[in-house]
Amino acid sequence: MKILVHIKRVVDYQIRPRPTQDGKDVELTNVKMSINPFDENAVEGAVRLKEAGVATEVVVVAVGTAANQDVLRHALAMGADRAVLVETLTVVQPLAAAKYLKAVTEREAPQLVLTGKQAIDDDAAETAQMLSALLNWPQATFASKIDVVDGKALVVREIDGGQETLSLPLPAVVSVDLRLNEPRFIKLPALMMAKKKLIETLPAAEFGITAPALEIVNIAEPPARKAGKILNSVAELVAALRTEKVVS
Amino acid sequence: MSVLVIAELDSHGIKAATRSAVTAASQFGEEVHLLLAGNDVAGIATQASAINGLNKILLVDATEYAHGIAENLTPLLVQLAPSYSAIVAAATSFGKNLLPRAAALLDVAMVSEVIQIIDATTFVRPMYAGNLNATVKAPAGLRILTIRPTVFEAAAATGGSAVVETIAASGDAGQAAWVSRDLVQLDRPELATARVVISGGRSLGSAEGFKATLTPLADVLGAAIGATRAAVDAGMAPNDSQVGQTGTVVAPELYIAFGVSGAAQHVGGIKDSKVIVAVNHDADAPIFQVADYGLVADLFTVIPELTAALKG
């Protein structure tokens, strides 16, 4: 069984994002970028299925600028076999990403597509469901456990207040949550080996894809919280919390 | 044209989050209809028609809608879409699972987690876990949105008199099959919805230390216990207690951070809390910049004192 994993390159989770001066975008110049953390869980999930003998090949795919080579290498170092980059000039929105991924998925013909439940830049949580719809495949979102049994994926997904289990005939699309696993730490030899693995680049223009997109009017920091107060004792803190009526 | 709201059901009928979506939908200034799809839901239609602000209920009762499977509901949305200017659902796990699937088939760039409706095509939505807000304009034509239920007050459950129209079911897509559902019975409030959250960072030292230090105070406050990503990565706290951009986003009335430095990803996940308290021995920790009240002190001294004071 082949697994395709969709990953995205985003501003590192430890970095505080800021708007560009014109307020039309997020400042990405000289900002540390990393694999989207939830996508890292997806890569880990796929590699573990391969290590368990369930999957035979793990292919990672990114849709974005040439800079995505670094996150694809990261996934290869984690244990993915091959990488595909659909190279665009800018970061694309979820519907366009889903259309490119559909084309790559049809070409690769995997039995399972995995991806993070959302990217921590736009927080849209849309691409997996959109891809699943365009392929007319079953979907399971926010997965915390994936078992492949008798040609079906048994997926436990996080829902409000608990979990539910779905059974999906393959091929299927699954988006994963943090609880799925803890991604492995990459050691230097794995990183060196990943440098030798293949990244295939496909120019986005070759796909002839168009998609409606949202126009970004403005990106701004939300209103700042009012300045806080430094207290001197636990007694002062208790008094303040009682004044705020947040403790009895 | 009208706006279509998708109803989400639980064992009590229509969820409060759906009534928040009704409030958001009413801001378009058009008729608001509610799609009520489920199994054995005729009784709930009476409850739905009483929701203030609704003009019409589209009732569809069939076994394939019993568990909110997106593959079965999507064809209904695609079929109804031409009659509507907008489709709205709450940004719950149900809404977030369903609407993108419909949006792709309708070739619509959807808008997720809307926190403000400026006009019929202009919306504000958070990015980077609320560290930034984006104002976006959707293309003309059908708009599809999920709205964040905590920022739109729920429409009143009574006072409305919507007409109920029964529509035909679209059949079982035969894709994902529902197996089971477990709703968690917690001995502590759930992190995402707790009224009080206390959390700890790596300076709590060990898994045993983390639990032993925070539990007595959590018991007194009836609080959920959260942790920073660093504490989770160090194995001191379980994965699902992680608060922040890559964990759970919280918005309690009271958030107390003990030994938390205030990394961007953590702050992104707590900034909608009503009152934030930070206790850290490092006076320069960035957490103090977002805290309403700060105490520069050793958490191992503060926690027992605070526990005792609140008990008394």
Coordinates of C-alpha atoms in Angstrom, one line a residue, chain A residues 60-221:
Chain A
V60 CA 5.5 13.3 0.6
V61 CA 4.1 16.2 -1.5
A62 CA 4.1 19.9 -0.9
V63 CA 2.5 22.7 -2.9
G64 CA 4.4 25.9 -2.7
T65 CA 7.5 27.8 -3.6
A66 CA 11.0 26.3 -4.3
A67 CA 11.8 27.0 -0.6
N68 CA 9.7 23.9 0.3
Q69 CA 12.7 21.7 -0.5
D70 CA 13.7 22.0 3.2
V71 CA 10.5 20.7 4.7
L72 CA 10.4 17.9 2.1
R73 CA 14.0 17.0 3.1
H74 CA 12.8 17.0 6.7
A75 CA 10.1 14.5 5.8
L76 CA 12.5 12.3 3.8
A77 CA 14.9 12.3 6.9
M78 CA 11.9 11.1 9.0
G79 CA 11.6 8.1 6.7
A80 CA 9.6 9.1 3.6
D81 CA 10.8 7.4 0.4
R82 CA 10.2 10.1 -2.2
A83 CA 9.1 13.7 -2.4
V84 CA 7.1 15.7 -4.9
L85 CA 7.0 19.5 -5.0
V86 CA 4.3 21.3 -7.0
E87 CA 6.2 24.5 -7.4
T88 CA 4.2 27.7 -7.2
L89 CA 5.4 31.3 -7.1
T90 CA 3.4 32.1 -3.9
V91 CA 1.7 30.2 -1.1
V92 CA -1.7 29.0 -2.4
Q93 CA -5.0 28.9 -0.6
P94 CA -6.7 25.7 0.4
L95 CA -9.0 25.2 -2.6
A96 CA -6.1 25.6 -5.1
A97 CA -3.9 23.4 -3.0
A98 CA -6.6 20.7 -3.0
K99 CA -6.8 20.9 -6.8
Y100 CA -3.1 20.4 -7.2
L101 CA -3.1 17.6 -4.7
K102 CA -5.9 15.9 -6.6
A103 CA -3.8 15.9 -9.7
V104 CA -0.8 14.5 -7.8
T105 CA -3.0 11.9 -6.0
E106 CA -4.4 10.7 -9.3
R107 CA -0.9 10.3 -10.7
E108 CA 0.5 8.5 -7.6
A109 CA -2.6 6.4 -7.0
P110 CA -2.0 5.9 -3.2
Q111 CA -4.5 4.0 -1.0
L112 CA -4.3 6.6 1.7
V113 CA -3.6 10.3 1.8
L114 CA -2.6 11.7 5.2
T115 CA -2.1 15.4 6.2
G116 CA -2.3 17.6 9.3
K117 CA -5.7 18.7 10.5
Q118 CA -4.8 22.3 9.8
A119 CA -1.8 24.4 9.1
I120 CA -0.7 26.8 11.8
D121 CA -0.4 29.8 9.5
D122 CA -4.0 30.2 8.1
D123 CA -5.6 27.8 10.6
A124 CA -8.2 27.0 7.9
A125 CA -8.5 23.2 8.3
E126 CA -10.0 22.9 4.9
T127 CA -7.5 21.2 2.4
A128 CA -8.0 17.6 3.4
Q129 CA -11.8 17.8 3.2
M130 CA -11.6 19.6 -0.1
L131 CA -9.2 17.1 -1.6
S132 CA -11.4 14.2 -0.4
A133 CA -14.5 15.9 -2.0
L134 CA -12.7 16.5 -5.3
L135 CA -11.5 12.8 -5.4
N136 CA -15.0 11.6 -4.2
W137 CA -13.2 9.6 -1.6
P138 CA -14.2 9.0 2.0
Q139 CA -12.7 11.3 4.7
A140 CA -11.9 11.3 8.4
T141 CA -10.7 14.5 10.0
F142 CA -8.8 15.2 13.3
A143 CA -7.6 11.6 13.6
S144 CA -5.9 10.4 16.8
K145 CA -5.6 6.7 15.8
I146 CA -5.4 5.0 12.4
D147 CA -5.5 1.2 11.9
V148 CA -5.6 -0.4 8.5
V149 CA -7.5 -3.7 8.6
D150 CA -8.9 -5.8 5.7
G151 CA -8.6 -3.0 3.2
K152 CA -10.3 -0.5 5.4
A153 CA -9.0 2.3 7.6
L154 CA -10.4 2.3 11.1
V155 CA -10.0 5.9 12.3
V156 CA -10.6 7.3 15.8
R157 CA -11.2 11.0 15.4
E158 CA -11.4 13.8 17.9
I159 CA -14.8 15.4 18.2
D160 CA -16.2 18.0 20.6
G161 CA -16.3 16.4 24.0
G162 CA -14.9 13.0 23.0
Q163 CA -14.0 10.7 20.1
E164 CA -15.7 8.8 17.4
T165 CA -14.6 5.8 15.3
L166 CA -15.2 5.7 11.5
S167 CA -14.5 2.8 9.1
L168 CA -13.4 4.0 5.7
P169 CA -13.1 1.9 2.6
L170 CA -9.8 2.7 0.9
P171 CA -8.7 4.8 -0.8
A172 CA -9.4 7.6 1.7
V173 CA -8.2 10.9 3.0
V174 CA -7.3 11.3 6.7
S175 CA -6.3 14.5 8.5
V176 CA -4.5 14.0 11.7
D177 CA -4.4 15.6 15.2
L178 CA -1.6 16.1 17.6
R179 CA -2.7 13.1 19.7
L180 CA -1.9 10.6 16.8
N181 CA 1.8 10.3 17.8
E182 CA 5.0 12.1 18.8
P183 CA 7.2 12.7 15.8
R184 CA 10.6 11.2 16.0
F185 CA 13.8 13.3 16.5
I186 CA 15.9 13.3 13.3
K187 CA 19.5 12.1 13.8
L188 CA 22.3 13.4 11.6
P189 CA 22.8 10.1 9.6
A190 CA 19.1 10.2 8.6
L191 CA 19.5 13.8 7.5
M192 CA 22.6 12.9 5.4
M193 CA 20.7 10.0 3.8
A194 CA 17.7 12.3 3.0
K195 CA 20.0 14.5 0.9
K196 CA 20.4 11.6 -1.5
K197 CA 16.7 11.0 -1.9
L198 CA 14.8 12.3 -4.8
I199 CA 12.7 15.4 -4.9
E200 CA 10.7 15.7 -8.1
T201 CA 9.6 19.2 -9.0
L202 CA 6.6 19.9 -11.1
P203 CA 5.9 23.5 -12.2
A204 CA 2.4 24.4 -11.1
A205 CA 1.7 26.1 -14.5
E206 CA 1.8 22.6 -16.1
F207 CA -1.4 21.7 -14.3
G208 CA -3.5 24.5 -15.8
I209 CA -5.4 24.8 -12.5
T210 CA -7.5 27.9 -11.5
A211 CA -9.3 28.3 -8.2
P212 CA -11.3 31.2 -6.7
A213 CA -9.5 32.7 -3.8
L214 CA -10.1 35.1 -0.9
E215 CA -8.8 38.6 -1.3
I216 CA -6.6 39.7 1.7
V217 CA -7.8 43.2 2.6
N218 CA -5.8 43.5 5.7
I219 CA -3.7 41.5 8.2
A220 CA -3.2 43.1 11.7
E221 CA -2.4 42.2 15.2

